[in-house]
XYZ file of C-alpha atoms in Angstrom:
453
model
C -4.456 7.136 -24.861
C -4.648 9.429 -27.272
C -7.021 9.681 -28.999
C -6.927 12.507 -30.225
C -4.391 14.936 -31.381
C -6.340 17.753 -30.781
C -6.579 17.555 -27.302
C -3.345 19.206 -25.823
C -4.087 18.382 -22.917
C -4.233 14.761 -22.762
C -1.054 14.798 -24.888
C 1.042 17.362 -22.438
C 2.718 20.097 -23.342
C 4.521 20.570 -26.206
C 8.204 23.189 -25.697
C 11.124 23.787 -28.136
C 14.116 21.108 -27.349
C 17.356 20.948 -28.530
C 16.777 19.538 -31.659
C 12.803 19.027 -32.074
C 9.726 19.965 -30.180
C 9.453 17.974 -27.684
C 6.122 16.834 -25.312
C 6.013 17.683 -21.436
C 4.226 16.305 -18.857
C 4.743 19.301 -16.384
C 2.664 18.536 -12.977
C 0.689 15.825 -14.841
C -0.005 13.540 -12.001
C -0.716 9.225 -11.910
C -2.894 7.993 -9.942
C -3.771 4.669 -8.396
C -7.293 3.927 -7.557
C -9.218 0.959 -7.084
C -13.572 1.049 -7.836
C -14.570 -0.693 -5.331
C -18.890 -1.050 -7.083
C -19.982 -1.268 -10.603
C -21.666 2.194 -10.380
C -17.968 3.570 -9.605
C -16.482 1.106 -12.542
C -18.459 2.771 -15.231
C -18.061 6.230 -13.297
C -14.500 6.273 -14.203
C -14.952 4.600 -17.628
C -16.933 7.688 -18.355
C -14.324 9.760 -16.581
C -11.581 8.577 -18.532
C -13.576 8.580 -21.707
C -14.243 12.201 -21.765
C -11.437 13.661 -20.838
C -9.130 11.666 -22.656
C -7.034 10.186 -19.867
C -3.952 8.188 -19.930
C -4.599 4.425 -19.098
C -2.005 2.810 -17.959
C -3.628 0.387 -16.141
C -5.284 -1.739 -18.102
C -4.569 0.127 -21.248
C -9.338 -0.257 -22.195
C -11.773 1.504 -19.935
C -13.931 -1.324 -21.054
C -11.253 -3.338 -18.624
C -12.061 -1.038 -15.446
C -12.935 -3.522 -13.231
C -13.872 -3.409 -9.857
C -11.903 -5.312 -6.825
C -8.237 -3.761 -9.358
C -6.118 -1.368 -9.976
C -6.202 1.361 -11.789
C -3.155 3.667 -13.020
C -4.645 7.307 -14.968
C -2.038 9.397 -16.449
C -4.268 12.882 -16.155
C -2.866 15.956 -17.275
C -2.061 19.236 -15.210
C -4.491 21.443 -16.347
C -7.364 18.306 -15.869
C -6.244 17.053 -12.189
C -8.243 19.267 -10.036
C -11.629 18.697 -11.952
C -10.823 15.186 -11.883
C -9.761 15.087 -8.376
C -12.782 16.989 -7.414
C -15.329 14.011 -9.736
C -13.983 11.270 -7.756
C -14.290 12.741 -4.425
C -17.763 13.641 -6.065
C -18.691 10.179 -6.634
C -16.403 8.857 -3.373
C -13.773 7.644 -5.154
C -10.953 6.847 -3.521
C -7.629 7.773 -4.764
C -4.377 8.058 -4.082
C -1.349 10.040 -6.151
C 1.410 7.255 -7.689
C 3.013 9.990 -9.115
C 2.981 14.006 -8.547
C 4.847 15.298 -11.505
C 5.613 12.886 -14.359
C 7.508 14.754 -16.047
C 10.033 15.658 -12.596
C 9.886 11.524 -12.960
C 11.190 12.092 -16.693
C 13.400 13.536 -16.612
C 15.522 11.912 -13.472
C 15.102 9.293 -16.047
C 17.298 10.541 -18.826
C 20.967 9.738 -18.622
C 23.607 12.222 -17.709
C 24.738 14.681 -20.857
C 26.889 12.821 -22.553
C 28.557 13.377 -26.044
C 26.808 11.660 -29.105
C 30.068 9.954 -30.294
C 30.294 8.951 -26.982
C 32.877 5.312 -27.291
C 30.930 2.186 -25.718
C 34.176 -0.052 -26.051
C 35.134 -0.862 -22.193
C 33.649 2.173 -20.717
C 29.618 0.791 -21.700
C 27.393 1.715 -19.046
C 25.082 -1.044 -18.070
C 23.185 0.469 -15.433
C 22.057 4.136 -17.499
C 19.052 3.851 -19.993
C 21.471 4.819 -24.277
C 19.375 5.707 -26.979
C 19.087 3.325 -29.600
C 22.340 5.320 -31.631
C 23.879 3.864 -28.606
C 22.353 0.208 -28.574
C 24.248 0.121 -32.438
C 26.900 1.109 -31.698
C 26.900 -1.308 -28.615
C 26.073 -4.133 -30.630
C 28.863 -3.552 -33.457
C 31.047 -3.575 -30.432
C 29.805 -6.586 -28.145
C 30.125 -8.122 -31.676
C 34.001 -7.059 -32.563
C 35.092 -8.076 -28.997
C 33.232 -11.220 -29.191
C 33.687 -12.641 -32.304
C 34.537 -16.062 -31.492
C 30.597 -15.955 -29.694
C 28.518 -13.177 -31.692
C 27.428 -12.807 -34.576
C 25.097 -10.025 -35.833
C 22.456 -10.682 -37.619
C 19.693 -8.283 -40.267
C 16.103 -9.541 -39.091
C 14.323 -6.985 -41.084
C 13.719 -2.938 -41.755
C 11.019 -0.644 -39.209
C 9.088 1.231 -40.727
C 11.185 4.601 -40.935
C 13.950 2.079 -42.565
C 15.664 1.554 -39.536
C 17.378 -1.726 -40.010
C 16.293 -4.131 -37.037
C 19.656 -6.318 -35.939
C 19.541 -10.318 -33.494
C 22.622 -11.028 -31.607
C 23.436 -14.942 -32.202
C 25.412 -16.000 -29.266
C 26.755 -19.412 -30.512
C 29.064 -21.382 -28.990
C 31.131 -22.900 -32.138
C 30.159 -27.438 -31.735
C 28.961 -30.262 -34.219
C 26.457 -31.116 -32.178
C 23.254 -30.704 -32.786
C 21.571 -27.464 -30.747
C 18.430 -25.627 -29.865
C 17.349 -21.466 -29.591
C 16.558 -19.198 -26.808
C 14.549 -16.118 -28.779
C 14.239 -13.485 -26.379
C 13.430 -9.843 -27.459
C 13.329 -6.648 -25.524
C 11.105 -3.121 -26.826
C 8.410 -4.365 -28.720
C 6.765 -0.949 -26.921
C 8.782 1.626 -26.828
C 7.873 3.278 -23.073
C 9.221 0.353 -21.395
C 12.935 1.540 -21.533
C 13.889 -1.644 -18.699
C 13.560 -3.892 -21.279
C 16.081 -3.153 -23.931
C 18.519 -2.268 -20.746
C 17.137 -6.175 -20.226
C 18.373 -7.474 -22.660
C 21.601 -5.160 -22.756
C 22.531 -7.597 -19.486
C 21.701 -10.800 -20.861
C 23.635 -10.570 -23.126
C 26.460 -8.641 -21.213
C 26.107 -11.740 -18.263
C 26.092 -14.965 -20.202
C 29.464 -12.882 -22.023
C 31.323 -12.624 -18.840
C 30.511 -15.168 -16.701
C 30.328 -17.913 -19.917
C 33.913 -19.227 -19.206
C 33.976 -18.827 -15.434
C 30.014 -20.162 -14.882
C 29.229 -23.783 -15.237
C 25.776 -23.521 -15.617
C 26.058 -20.924 -18.434
C 29.079 -23.122 -19.464
C 26.512 -26.050 -19.730
C 23.831 -24.163 -22.062
C 25.758 -23.073 -24.145
C 27.411 -26.401 -25.747
C 23.778 -26.983 -26.155
C 21.740 -23.380 -26.877
C 22.371 -20.616 -28.809
C 21.039 -17.167 -27.850
C 19.440 -15.466 -29.896
C 19.281 -11.380 -28.614
C 16.627 -8.803 -30.932
C 17.254 -5.998 -27.991
C 15.376 -3.625 -29.731
C 11.520 -4.459 -31.852
C 10.403 -1.747 -32.062
C 12.902 0.633 -32.906
C 11.090 3.866 -34.621
C 9.177 3.699 -31.090
C 12.003 3.664 -29.206
C 13.898 6.731 -30.592
C 10.504 8.604 -31.135
C 9.970 7.901 -26.995
C 13.874 9.935 -26.491
C 13.589 13.041 -28.725
C 9.334 13.662 -28.216
C 7.747 11.569 -26.101
C 8.173 9.151 -23.335
C 5.128 7.963 -23.583
C 5.394 6.714 -26.823
C 4.227 3.079 -26.834
C 3.533 1.581 -30.537
C 4.824 1.663 -33.988
C 6.093 4.628 -36.231
C 3.448 3.772 -39.117
C 0.575 6.530 -39.995
C -2.785 5.631 -40.697
C -6.094 7.518 -42.622
C -3.937 10.289 -44.387
C -1.323 10.493 -41.603
C -3.918 11.829 -39.015
C -2.431 9.323 -36.176
C 0.708 7.338 -35.870
C 1.666 3.845 -35.005
C 0.234 -0.272 -34.080
C 0.668 -1.803 -30.817
C 2.785 -4.545 -32.334
C 1.914 -6.640 -29.668
C -1.401 -6.669 -30.536
C -0.343 -7.063 -34.159
C 0.510 -10.953 -34.341
C -1.441 -13.425 -36.471
C -3.447 -14.804 -33.334
C -6.694 -14.322 -32.677
C -5.798 -11.067 -34.220
C -8.133 -7.988 -33.904
C -10.665 -10.526 -31.144
C -10.401 -9.245 -28.060
C -8.262 -6.137 -26.103
C -7.576 -4.142 -29.124
C -8.510 -1.852 -30.846
C -9.729 -0.463 -34.700
C -9.047 3.342 -33.805
C -5.762 4.261 -35.140
C -5.684 6.330 -32.292
C -5.695 4.393 -30.014
C -2.774 2.657 -27.504
C -3.632 -0.969 -28.480
C -4.698 -0.175 -32.387
C -4.020 -3.728 -33.932
C -2.758 -2.327 -37.568
C -4.779 -3.069 -40.448
C -4.189 -7.034 -40.370
C -2.303 -9.603 -38.864
C 1.094 -8.930 -39.756
C 0.395 -5.696 -40.919
C 3.323 -4.235 -39.414
C 6.145 -5.093 -40.986
C 8.530 -5.056 -37.777
C 5.705 -7.446 -37.471
C 6.638 -9.495 -40.166
C 10.376 -9.759 -39.722
C 10.433 -11.222 -36.346
C 7.394 -13.767 -37.643
C 8.702 -14.330 -40.949
C 12.213 -15.769 -39.493
C 10.498 -17.075 -36.294
C 8.371 -19.445 -38.544
C 11.842 -19.829 -40.459
C 13.896 -21.335 -36.947
C 10.115 -22.865 -35.524
C 11.337 -26.282 -35.035
C 14.714 -25.542 -33.538
C 13.087 -22.934 -31.394
C 12.431 -24.255 -27.066
C 11.440 -21.151 -26.177
C 10.500 -17.349 -26.867
C 10.856 -14.922 -23.933
C 9.302 -11.088 -24.643
C 10.069 -7.858 -22.548
C 7.991 -5.758 -21.261
C 7.681 -3.747 -18.297
C 5.204 -2.908 -15.696
C 3.974 -5.247 -13.673
C 6.150 -7.686 -12.400
C 4.698 -10.534 -14.366
C 5.590 -13.548 -15.657
C 2.794 -14.681 -17.978
C 2.018 -18.045 -19.633
C 0.083 -18.300 -23.063
C -3.538 -17.328 -23.899
C -4.335 -14.225 -23.661
C -7.418 -13.813 -25.833
C -8.862 -17.387 -24.196
C -9.377 -18.668 -20.516
C -9.122 -21.626 -22.006
C -5.498 -23.840 -20.666
C -2.576 -24.241 -23.415
C -1.641 -27.997 -23.504
C 1.218 -28.465 -21.538
C 0.176 -24.921 -18.511
C 0.975 -27.433 -16.043
C 4.490 -27.187 -17.248
C 4.703 -23.853 -17.992
C 3.165 -22.954 -15.076
C 5.323 -25.388 -12.777
C 8.642 -23.299 -14.795
C 7.323 -19.668 -13.791
C 6.854 -20.759 -10.544
C 9.592 -21.459 -10.542
C 11.625 -18.714 -12.255
C 9.188 -15.832 -9.808
C 11.146 -17.403 -6.738
C 14.779 -17.263 -8.303
C 14.042 -13.766 -8.766
C 12.250 -12.922 -5.750
C 15.581 -14.760 -3.627
C 17.112 -11.632 -4.749
C 15.381 -8.906 -3.411
C 12.625 -9.858 -2.232
C 10.566 -8.916 -5.583
C 7.019 -10.258 -5.903
C 6.208 -11.623 -9.208
C 2.295 -13.300 -9.898
C 2.654 -15.981 -12.548
C -0.496 -16.862 -14.848
C -1.953 -16.877 -18.448
C -2.994 -13.063 -19.016
C -6.395 -13.589 -19.584
C -6.673 -14.965 -15.754
C -4.274 -12.697 -14.210
C -3.697 -9.020 -15.898
C -6.379 -8.309 -19.092
C -7.128 -10.369 -22.450
C -5.609 -8.942 -25.706
C -5.147 -11.042 -28.800
C -2.269 -10.596 -31.398
C 0.467 -10.964 -28.840
C 3.962 -12.517 -29.917
C 3.928 -15.156 -26.710
C 0.240 -16.222 -27.923
C 1.332 -16.415 -31.591
C 4.979 -17.595 -30.996
C 3.324 -20.897 -28.614
C 0.476 -21.863 -31.477
C 3.453 -22.390 -33.829
C 4.957 -24.974 -31.544
C 7.623 -23.455 -29.610
C 6.511 -25.435 -25.554
C 7.504 -22.622 -23.764
C 6.810 -19.158 -24.476
C 6.591 -15.796 -21.858
C 6.090 -12.868 -21.275
C 8.005 -10.762 -18.556
C 6.500 -8.035 -17.014
C 8.854 -6.061 -15.073
C 9.178 -3.414 -12.121
C 7.673 -1.863 -10.698
C 3.842 -2.311 -9.610
C 2.850 1.507 -10.237
C 4.684 3.521 -7.741
C 6.993 4.691 -11.167
C 5.336 3.130 -13.813
C 6.619 2.976 -17.071
C 9.617 5.939 -15.891
C 11.449 3.063 -13.862
C 14.654 4.969 -12.095
C 17.606 4.405 -13.417
C 19.021 2.622 -10.184
C 16.700 0.493 -11.050
C 18.066 -1.182 -13.865
C 20.831 -3.022 -11.622
C 18.613 -4.721 -9.244
C 16.009 -4.941 -12.176
C 18.254 -6.923 -14.142
C 20.278 -9.183 -12.051
C 16.649 -10.787 -10.484
C 14.985 -11.046 -13.775
C 18.787 -12.936 -14.959
C 18.068 -14.923 -12.086
C 14.321 -16.372 -13.552
C 15.393 -16.113 -16.535
C 18.127 -18.903 -16.149
C 15.779 -20.856 -13.958
C 13.504 -21.355 -16.904
C 16.550 -21.812 -19.193
C 18.203 -24.045 -16.995
C 14.214 -26.423 -17.171
C 15.381 -26.139 -21.782
C 18.663 -27.219 -21.379
C 17.877 -30.740 -18.444
C 14.942 -31.447 -19.497
C 15.357 -31.632 -23.451
C 19.394 -32.308 -24.110
C 21.054 -35.485 -22.372
C 24.976 -35.781 -22.481
C 24.819 -33.566 -25.109
C 21.771 -34.727 -27.273
C 18.281 -33.079 -28.129
C 15.880 -36.111 -26.369
C 12.330 -36.305 -27.224
C 10.588 -36.155 -24.068
C 6.527 -37.637 -24.239
C 4.930 -33.536 -22.466
C 6.326 -32.338 -26.238
C 5.429 -34.848 -28.914
C 1.955 -33.886 -27.260
C 1.992 -30.746 -27.750
C 3.748 -31.434 -30.979
C 0.841 -33.356 -31.920
C -1.734 -31.344 -30.484
C -0.653 -28.659 -32.693
C -0.047 -30.925 -35.246
C 3.436 -29.900 -35.724
C 6.088 -31.482 -36.996
C 9.310 -31.484 -34.666
C 12.573 -33.226 -36.172
C 14.921 -33.668 -33.015
C 17.851 -35.923 -32.651
C 16.753 -38.819 -30.476
C 19.259 -39.855 -28.240
């Protein structure tokens, strides 16, 4: 990724914006390559390292494999040199995105007042900057005070407040928790858009939809709309393709940690970099970042009540199960896979969108320190990563006209998982301890307290 701030070609071009300098990607291209031989793989690895090209898929040169998709962003001044080099080595390619900046411009919302009111008029089919998401959270809580409370989770490095929304129907029953977070990677804008859509759908439909009404009798939803707030703000104001957080390292010569490599689950073992300029820099240690610590401390405090952990990313059209650091399956792998396959089938039923299902290490690439793996390892039985649309045509810059269909189909997948949780753990409104959940708990050495019907 950004290996050196001194290499302006790999970064894009800095131009004056309305308020500050903003990176531009005029005529940068994203190429799709499927290397056929190990020799081609070696050349591509050398090419990416020499030109410091921006790898979108996979994220590290060492994860380039023969027969597998490679997506790379090539800065405009290098496009011809890179294409010539590919031709010399008889490596076929096709252009996925002919002009990255044009796609960025098209995905931006139309000009609006910076103090636009969101009550009654919030547009869920546009991307929203953090200021508007903060306003939206406040308004959602005010408009739905019987159901929604807004809570402080912690502070980011840049002292932004991390809020989560709790959607909870008042009840004397024992209730469990579904956790969902979005926006751990700044450039994946469709992710926070889905968290907002999810909240909207639950609140609009819980009185008329029997399924959602049943969910809320037994379950509380905890939704963190943007985990990586500093990075998300930076992706709006400075660099649309920024991924990491914004904490400085090495006396401010490089910035940001990949927060999804910073959790205390096989931290630093595979699929990471210890170079702070890398997009997969894992931090100085597990939970070294305030954002990661805030999430981890809260989840640990609630872990006996959390039945499902959902973390929303893009892109790739995948539902990923634990683990990323090993191909050894978790003890409840059969259950994890079956539920994910049912979710993918429900999603496909809407618009025909195909999702692949499997563990990160088996169907994507190896990584360590992810929130999904960590959540499962501490005893949360169902833990999934969603990689939303698409498969590379637009990559991280999904056009706004795809927000609605993406969210509609993803809602079907997510509610399929929630429905499974609800039916498994509750009978006549009481929590049920199943043999499989007991087995997982014993295996992990975790004692879970349940109210047994």
